[in-house]
Every structure is written in structure tokens, then in C-alpha cells.
Amino acid sequence: MLPRLDAPRLGINIDHVATLRNARGGTHPCPVDAARLAIASGADGITAHLREDRRHINDDDMTRLQALCLELGKPLNFEMAATEDMLEIALATKPHAVCLVPESRNERTTEGGLNASGLHNQITHIARALAENGSRVSLFIEAVPHQIEASHKCGAQVVEFHTGAYAHALDAGDADKAEALLQAMRAGAKQADALGLEVHFGHGLTFGNVSPIAAISEGKELNIGHFIIGEAVFMGLKPAIAEMRRLIAEARNIDI
Ligand code: PXP
């Protein structure tokens, strides 16, 4: 195999440090301290999702995460629903990147991708306001051709492909479905790249399923949260990030 010398960036999603903090309503463990440790441990950036119900990250966390990322010269990827209320907060926060995600109060986590084609007008307006304010705009979508095309038309600079269905198919032992979803993401990555969209991946990624995703050569960033924070309970955050980075580099045939 020819070496592919560009490892994708690893963004660490620290939402579930806040989930743990909120279980007791206090200040510990602090997601901003976790973000600092994640960066010291090799994360290329921090991702956090300010949900409408504030179930984990809150407004003050987001402000402090942006300050931390500016201090350390690392990108903050602010995930949010495509609403006017969230837009106002993101415009004030001025993060490096904003990832627009679908959101429903009843879901346990972000289930499925954004309907970029159905919500074209709303997303185009929000994407333009964010881009004019200096944030890079990413849309969290399924890797299907019409959503990729629609993301481009909405003015996004990045698409993040939702890897949740692929992860679930593997968990359920459905190798054929996982392979079909992987093929769709490989094809989608080529389509997006040809349109000038940067390609990211995220959701449900683990040590066990990350390699085929990391091997997709158009991918420039992986955003991983729940598994790494969970694994940190057993092995610590630094070794968990190091192992994820090792697997990603190995998938690209890079020595680290
Ligand atoms: N990327 C996006 C857009 C997400 O919404 C999430 C979950 O909030 C992730 C990545 C990280 O997913 P996980 O926590 O399953 O690794």
C-alpha cells in the first residue's frame, strides 16, 4: 500500500464530561479542564454541542471553551441546531467552526443527518451569517448524493458524514449493511471533495470501528466523543486519545 501522508485531524467532543458534571449539578468534572487535557494529550481541536435543552454543555461552558481554544491556538467546533436563538449565540461566541446538526428534544443523541435539501432557505441564511462572522460552516449529513449537493448549494464549506448508522450496523452484527454504508461514505467523500467541500466524519466511532473510516483519504477530520470519554474511565483520557490517534495513523499507513 502506498503511504498516505496526511492523517485526519482528531477533534475531541467533550459533551459527556458535562453530562457527568450535570448528574450532580456541581462543577466537577469540568469540561473546560477536560478540553485543556485533551489538547495537551494530542487532540487537534475541541467539539462541543450546545443543545437547546442544555442537557450537557451550557452557555458559560461554550464561552470558556472558546477562550481556551483561542489561548491554545486550537479550533473550537461549535455544534448547534439551525435556529435563530443558536445563531445569535454562535455569532457572539465566534468559534472557528460551526457544525449545524438536526436536533429533537426526545432523542437520546443526534439521530440521523440534517435535511440540507429540505431546509435549504433556513440553512443558507444561517450559513451565510456565520461565514460573514468568520466561522467555517459544516453540515452534519448522511452521505447521500442529494444531501451533499444541497450542502454545497447552501454555502457550507464542510460536510461531516454521520457515521452512527455504520457504527450501529457493526454493533448489530450486520456486516453487509455496514459495508454498504461505508461504500456510500467513500463515494460521498469523493463527490464532496470534487465540489470543494472538506470532508469530516463523526458519531459512534470507537477503537473497533474507526479504521475503515479513517482510511477514507478525502477525510480531513474525525470528531469523536462518547467512546473516548467512556474509555477514559478505564485507561485515562491521554492514553485513550493516544490510542485513537495511533489507529487513525495506522489506517492511513503513517508512523507516529
Ligand atoms: N459529530 C457530531 C456532528 C455530533 O453531533 C457528535 C455527537 O454529539 C459527534 C460528532 C460525536 O459523536 P460521539 O459522541 O458518538 O463520538
CSV table of C-alpha atoms and ligand atoms in Angstrom, one decimal:
chain,number,residue,atom,x,y,z
A,1,MET,CA,0.0,0.0,0.0
A,2,LEU,CA,1.3,3.5,-0.9
A,3,PRO,CA,1.7,5.7,2.2
A,4,ARG,CA,-0.9,8.5,2.6
A,5,LEU,CA,0.9,11.1,4.5
A,6,ASP,CA,-2.0,13.2,5.7
A,7,ALA,CA,-3.6,12.0,8.9
A,8,PRO,CA,-7.0,13.5,9.5
A,9,ARG,CA,-7.3,15.8,12.5
A,10,LEU,CA,-8.9,14.4,15.6
A,11,GLY,CA,-11.5,16.6,17.3
A,12,ILE,CA,-12.5,15.5,20.8
A,13,ASN,CA,-16.1,16.1,21.7
A,14,ILE,CA,-16.2,16.8,25.5
A,15,ASP,CA,-20.1,16.9,25.9
A,16,HIS,CA,-20.2,13.9,28.1
A,17,VAL,CA,-17.8,15.3,30.7
A,18,ALA,CA,-20.6,17.9,31.1
A,19,THR,CA,-23.1,15.1,31.3
A,20,LEU,CA,-21.2,13.6,34.2
A,21,ARG,CA,-20.9,17.0,35.9
A,22,ASN,CA,-24.6,17.7,35.5
A,23,ALA,CA,-25.5,14.4,37.1
A,24,ARG,CA,-24.7,16.1,40.4
A,25,GLY,CA,-25.4,19.7,39.5
A,26,GLY,CA,-22.0,20.9,40.6
A,27,THR,CA,-18.8,22.0,38.8
A,28,HIS,CA,-16.9,18.7,38.7
A,29,PRO,CA,-15.7,17.3,36.3
A,30,CYS,CA,-15.2,20.5,34.4
A,31,PRO,CA,-15.5,20.2,30.5
A,32,VAL,CA,-13.1,23.1,30.1
A,33,ASP,CA,-10.4,21.3,32.1
A,34,ALA,CA,-11.1,18.2,30.1
A,35,ALA,CA,-10.7,20.2,26.9
A,36,ARG,CA,-7.3,21.5,28.1
A,37,LEU,CA,-6.2,18.0,29.0
A,38,ALA,CA,-7.5,16.7,25.6
A,39,ILE,CA,-5.4,19.2,23.7
A,40,ALA,CA,-2.4,18.5,25.9
A,41,SER,CA,-2.9,14.8,25.1
A,42,GLY,CA,-2.9,15.3,21.3
A,43,ALA,CA,-6.4,16.4,20.3
A,44,ASP,CA,-6.3,18.7,17.3
A,45,GLY,CA,-9.4,20.6,18.3
A,46,ILE,CA,-12.4,20.6,20.6
A,47,THR,CA,-16.0,19.9,19.7
A,48,ALA,CA,-19.0,20.8,21.9
A,49,HIS,CA,-22.8,20.7,21.3
A,50,LEU,CA,-24.9,23.4,22.9
A,51,ARG,CA,-28.3,21.7,22.8
A,52,GLU,CA,-31.5,23.6,23.1
A,53,ASP,CA,-32.3,21.8,26.4
A,54,ARG,CA,-28.7,22.4,27.7
A,55,ARG,CA,-28.6,18.8,28.8
A,56,HIS,CA,-24.8,18.8,28.9
A,57,ILE,CA,-22.8,21.8,27.7
A,58,ASN,CA,-24.2,25.2,28.8
A,59,ASP,CA,-23.7,28.7,27.5
A,60,ASP,CA,-20.9,29.5,30.0
A,61,ASP,CA,-19.0,26.3,29.0
A,62,MET,CA,-19.1,27.4,25.4
A,63,THR,CA,-17.8,30.9,26.2
A,64,ARG,CA,-15.0,29.4,28.3
A,65,LEU,CA,-14.2,26.7,25.7
A,66,GLN,CA,-13.8,29.4,23.0
A,67,ALA,CA,-11.5,31.4,25.3
A,68,LEU,CA,-9.4,28.2,26.0
A,69,CYS,CA,-9.2,27.4,22.3
A,70,LEU,CA,-8.1,30.9,21.5
A,71,GLU,CA,-5.5,30.8,24.3
A,72,LEU,CA,-4.1,27.4,23.0
A,73,GLY,CA,-4.4,28.2,19.3
A,74,LYS,CA,-6.7,25.3,18.6
A,75,PRO,CA,-10.1,25.2,16.8
A,76,LEU,CA,-13.4,25.1,18.6
A,77,ASN,CA,-16.1,23.3,16.6
A,78,PHE,CA,-19.5,24.6,18.0
A,79,GLU,CA,-22.3,22.1,17.2
A,80,MET,CA,-25.8,23.5,17.2
A,81,ALA,CA,-29.3,23.3,15.7
A,82,ALA,CA,-30.1,25.6,12.8
A,83,THR,CA,-32.2,28.1,14.8
A,84,GLU,CA,-32.2,31.8,15.2
A,85,ASP,CA,-31.6,31.6,19.0
A,86,MET,CA,-28.5,29.4,18.5
A,87,LEU,CA,-27.3,31.6,15.6
A,88,GLU,CA,-27.3,34.6,18.0
A,89,ILE,CA,-25.1,32.7,20.5
A,90,ALA,CA,-22.7,31.4,17.8
A,91,LEU,CA,-22.3,34.9,16.3
A,92,ALA,CA,-21.4,36.2,19.8
A,93,THR,CA,-19.0,33.3,20.5
A,94,LYS,CA,-17.2,33.5,17.2
A,95,PRO,CA,-15.9,29.9,17.1
A,96,HIS,CA,-13.5,28.7,14.4
A,97,ALA,CA,-16.2,26.4,13.1
A,98,VAL,CA,-19.9,25.8,13.5
A,99,CYS,CA,-21.5,22.4,12.7
A,100,LEU,CA,-25.2,22.5,12.1
A,101,VAL,CA,-26.9,19.4,13.3
A,102,PRO,CA,-30.6,18.2,13.4
A,103,GLU,CA,-31.9,18.3,16.9
A,104,SER,CA,-35.0,16.9,18.6
A,105,ARG,CA,-35.7,17.1,22.4
A,106,ASN,CA,-36.8,13.5,22.6
A,107,GLU,CA,-33.7,11.9,21.0
A,108,ARG,CA,-31.0,10.4,23.2
A,109,THR,CA,-28.3,11.7,20.8
A,110,THR,CA,-28.1,13.2,17.3
A,111,GLU,CA,-30.0,10.6,15.3
A,112,GLY,CA,-29.7,10.9,11.5
A,113,GLY,CA,-28.3,13.8,9.4
A,114,LEU,CA,-29.5,17.2,8.6
A,115,ASN,CA,-32.0,17.7,5.8
A,116,ALA,CA,-29.9,20.2,3.9
A,117,SER,CA,-32.1,19.9,0.8
A,118,GLY,CA,-35.5,20.3,2.6
A,119,LEU,CA,-34.2,23.2,4.8
A,120,HIS,CA,-32.3,25.0,2.1
A,121,ASN,CA,-33.5,28.5,2.8
A,122,GLN,CA,-33.1,28.4,6.6
A,123,ILE,CA,-29.7,26.8,6.4
A,124,THR,CA,-28.4,29.1,3.6
A,125,HIS,CA,-29.4,32.2,5.7
A,126,ILE,CA,-27.7,30.8,8.9
A,127,ALA,CA,-24.6,29.6,6.9
A,128,ARG,CA,-24.1,33.0,5.3
A,129,ALA,CA,-24.4,34.8,8.6
A,130,LEU,CA,-21.9,32.5,10.3
A,131,ALA,CA,-19.4,32.7,7.4
A,132,GLU,CA,-19.6,36.5,7.3
A,133,ASN,CA,-18.9,36.4,11.1
A,134,GLY,CA,-15.7,34.4,10.4
A,135,SER,CA,-16.8,30.8,11.3
A,136,ARG,CA,-16.4,27.9,9.0
A,137,VAL,CA,-19.7,26.2,8.4
A,138,SER,CA,-20.1,22.4,8.4
A,139,LEU,CA,-23.3,20.4,7.9
A,140,PHE,CA,-23.8,17.1,9.6
A,141,ILE,CA,-25.5,15.0,6.9
A,142,GLU,CA,-25.9,11.4,5.8
A,143,ALA,CA,-23.6,10.5,2.9
A,144,VAL,CA,-26.2,10.6,0.2
A,145,PRO,CA,-25.7,12.4,-3.1
A,146,HIS,CA,-28.6,14.9,-2.9
A,147,GLN,CA,-27.7,16.0,0.6
A,148,ILE,CA,-24.1,16.6,-0.4
A,149,GLU,CA,-25.2,18.6,-3.4
A,150,ALA,CA,-27.7,20.5,-1.3
A,151,SER,CA,-24.9,21.3,1.3
A,152,HIS,CA,-22.8,22.8,-1.4
A,153,LYS,CA,-25.8,24.9,-2.6
A,154,CYS,CA,-26.4,26.1,1.0
A,155,GLY,CA,-22.9,27.6,1.1
A,156,ALA,CA,-21.3,25.1,3.5
A,157,GLN,CA,-17.5,24.8,3.4
A,158,VAL,CA,-17.5,21.4,5.2
A,159,VAL,CA,-19.7,18.3,5.3
A,160,GLU,CA,-19.5,15.9,8.3
A,161,PHE,CA,-20.8,12.5,7.4
A,162,HIS,CA,-22.9,10.9,10.2
A,163,THR,CA,-21.2,7.6,11.0
A,164,GLY,CA,-23.8,6.5,13.5
A,165,ALA,CA,-25.7,4.1,11.3
A,166,TYR,CA,-22.4,2.4,10.2
A,167,ALA,CA,-21.4,2.0,13.9
A,168,HIS,CA,-24.9,0.6,14.8
A,169,ALA,CA,-24.8,-1.9,11.9
A,170,LEU,CA,-21.5,-3.2,13.1
A,171,ASP,CA,-22.8,-3.4,16.7
A,172,ALA,CA,-25.8,-5.4,15.5
A,173,GLY,CA,-23.5,-7.8,13.6
A,174,ASP,CA,-24.9,-6.6,10.2
A,175,ALA,CA,-21.6,-6.6,8.2
A,176,ASP,CA,-23.3,-6.2,4.9
A,177,LYS,CA,-25.2,-3.1,5.9
A,178,ALA,CA,-22.0,-1.7,7.5
A,179,GLU,CA,-20.1,-2.3,4.2
A,180,ALA,CA,-22.9,-0.7,2.1
A,181,LEU,CA,-22.8,2.4,4.4
A,182,LEU,CA,-19.0,2.5,4.2
A,183,GLN,CA,-19.2,2.4,0.4
A,184,ALA,CA,-21.7,5.3,0.5
A,185,MET,CA,-19.3,7.3,2.6
A,186,ARG,CA,-16.4,6.5,0.3
A,187,ALA,CA,-18.4,7.6,-2.7
A,188,GLY,CA,-19.9,10.6,-0.8
A,189,ALA,CA,-16.4,11.7,0.2
A,190,LYS,CA,-15.3,11.8,-3.5
A,191,GLN,CA,-18.4,13.7,-4.5
A,192,ALA,CA,-18.0,16.3,-1.7
A,193,ASP,CA,-14.3,16.7,-2.5
A,194,ALA,CA,-15.0,17.3,-6.1
A,195,LEU,CA,-17.4,20.0,-5.1
A,196,GLY,CA,-14.7,21.7,-3.0
A,197,LEU,CA,-16.3,20.6,0.3
A,198,GLU,CA,-14.0,19.5,3.1
A,199,VAL,CA,-15.0,16.0,4.4
A,200,HIS,CA,-15.3,15.2,8.1
A,201,PHE,CA,-16.7,12.1,9.9
A,202,GLY,CA,-18.3,11.7,13.3
A,203,HIS,CA,-20.7,9.8,15.6
A,204,GLY,CA,-20.4,6.5,17.3
A,205,LEU,CA,-16.7,6.0,16.4
A,206,THR,CA,-14.7,3.6,18.6
A,207,PHE,CA,-11.3,1.8,18.6
A,208,GLY,CA,-13.1,-1.1,17.0
A,209,ASN,CA,-14.8,0.7,14.0
A,210,VAL,CA,-12.7,3.8,13.3
A,211,SER,CA,-10.1,2.3,10.9
A,212,PRO,CA,-12.2,1.9,7.7
A,213,ILE,CA,-13.5,5.5,8.2
A,214,ALA,CA,-10.0,6.9,9.0
A,215,ALA,CA,-8.7,5.2,5.8
A,216,ILE,CA,-11.0,7.3,3.5
A,217,SER,CA,-8.4,9.5,2.0
A,218,GLU,CA,-10.6,12.6,1.4
A,219,GLY,CA,-11.4,12.7,5.2
A,220,LYS,CA,-9.7,15.7,6.9
A,221,GLU,CA,-11.2,15.4,10.4
A,222,LEU,CA,-12.8,12.9,12.8
A,223,ASN,CA,-14.9,14.1,15.7
A,224,ILE,CA,-15.2,11.6,18.5
A,225,GLY,CA,-16.7,12.0,21.9
A,226,HIS,CA,-18.7,9.4,23.8
A,227,PHE,CA,-16.4,6.4,23.3
A,228,ILE,CA,-13.2,8.3,24.2
A,229,ILE,CA,-14.8,9.9,27.3
A,230,GLY,CA,-16.1,6.5,28.4
A,231,GLU,CA,-12.8,4.8,27.7
A,232,ALA,CA,-11.1,7.5,29.8
A,233,VAL,CA,-12.8,6.0,32.8
A,234,PHE,CA,-10.8,2.8,32.3
A,235,MET,CA,-7.5,3.9,30.8
A,236,GLY,CA,-7.4,7.7,31.3
A,237,LEU,CA,-8.0,10.5,28.7
A,238,LYS,CA,-4.5,10.8,27.5
A,239,PRO,CA,-4.0,7.1,26.7
A,240,ALA,CA,-7.5,6.9,25.1
A,241,ILE,CA,-6.6,9.8,22.8
A,242,ALA,CA,-3.2,8.4,22.0
A,243,GLU,CA,-4.7,5.0,21.1
A,244,MET,CA,-7.3,6.7,18.8
A,245,ARG,CA,-4.6,8.7,17.1
A,246,ARG,CA,-2.5,5.6,16.6
A,247,LEU,CA,-5.4,3.7,15.0
A,248,ILE,CA,-6.1,6.7,12.7
A,249,ALA,CA,-2.5,7.0,11.7
A,250,GLU,CA,-2.3,3.2,11.1
A,251,ALA,CA,-5.3,3.4,8.9
A,252,ARG,CA,-3.5,6.0,6.7
A,253,ASN,CA,-0.3,4.0,6.8
A,254,ILE,CA,1.6,6.6,8.8
A,255,ASP,CA,4.1,6.1,11.5
A,256,ILE,CA,3.6,8.2,14.6
B,1,PXP,N1,-20.0,14.9,15.3
B,1,PXP,C1,-21.3,15.4,15.5
B,1,PXP,C2,-21.8,16.4,14.5
B,1,PXP,C3,-22.1,15.1,16.6
B,1,PXP,O1,-23.3,15.6,16.8
B,1,PXP,C4,-21.5,14.2,17.6
B,1,PXP,C5,-22.3,13.8,18.8
B,1,PXP,O2,-22.7,15.0,19.5
B,1,PXP,C6,-20.2,13.7,17.4
B,1,PXP,C7,-19.5,14.0,16.2
B,1,PXP,C8,-19.5,12.8,18.4
B,1,PXP,O3,-20.3,11.6,18.5
B,1,PXP,P1,-19.9,10.5,19.6
B,1,PXP,O4,-20.1,11.2,20.9
B,1,PXP,O5,-20.8,9.4,19.4
B,1,PXP,O6,-18.4,10.2,19.3
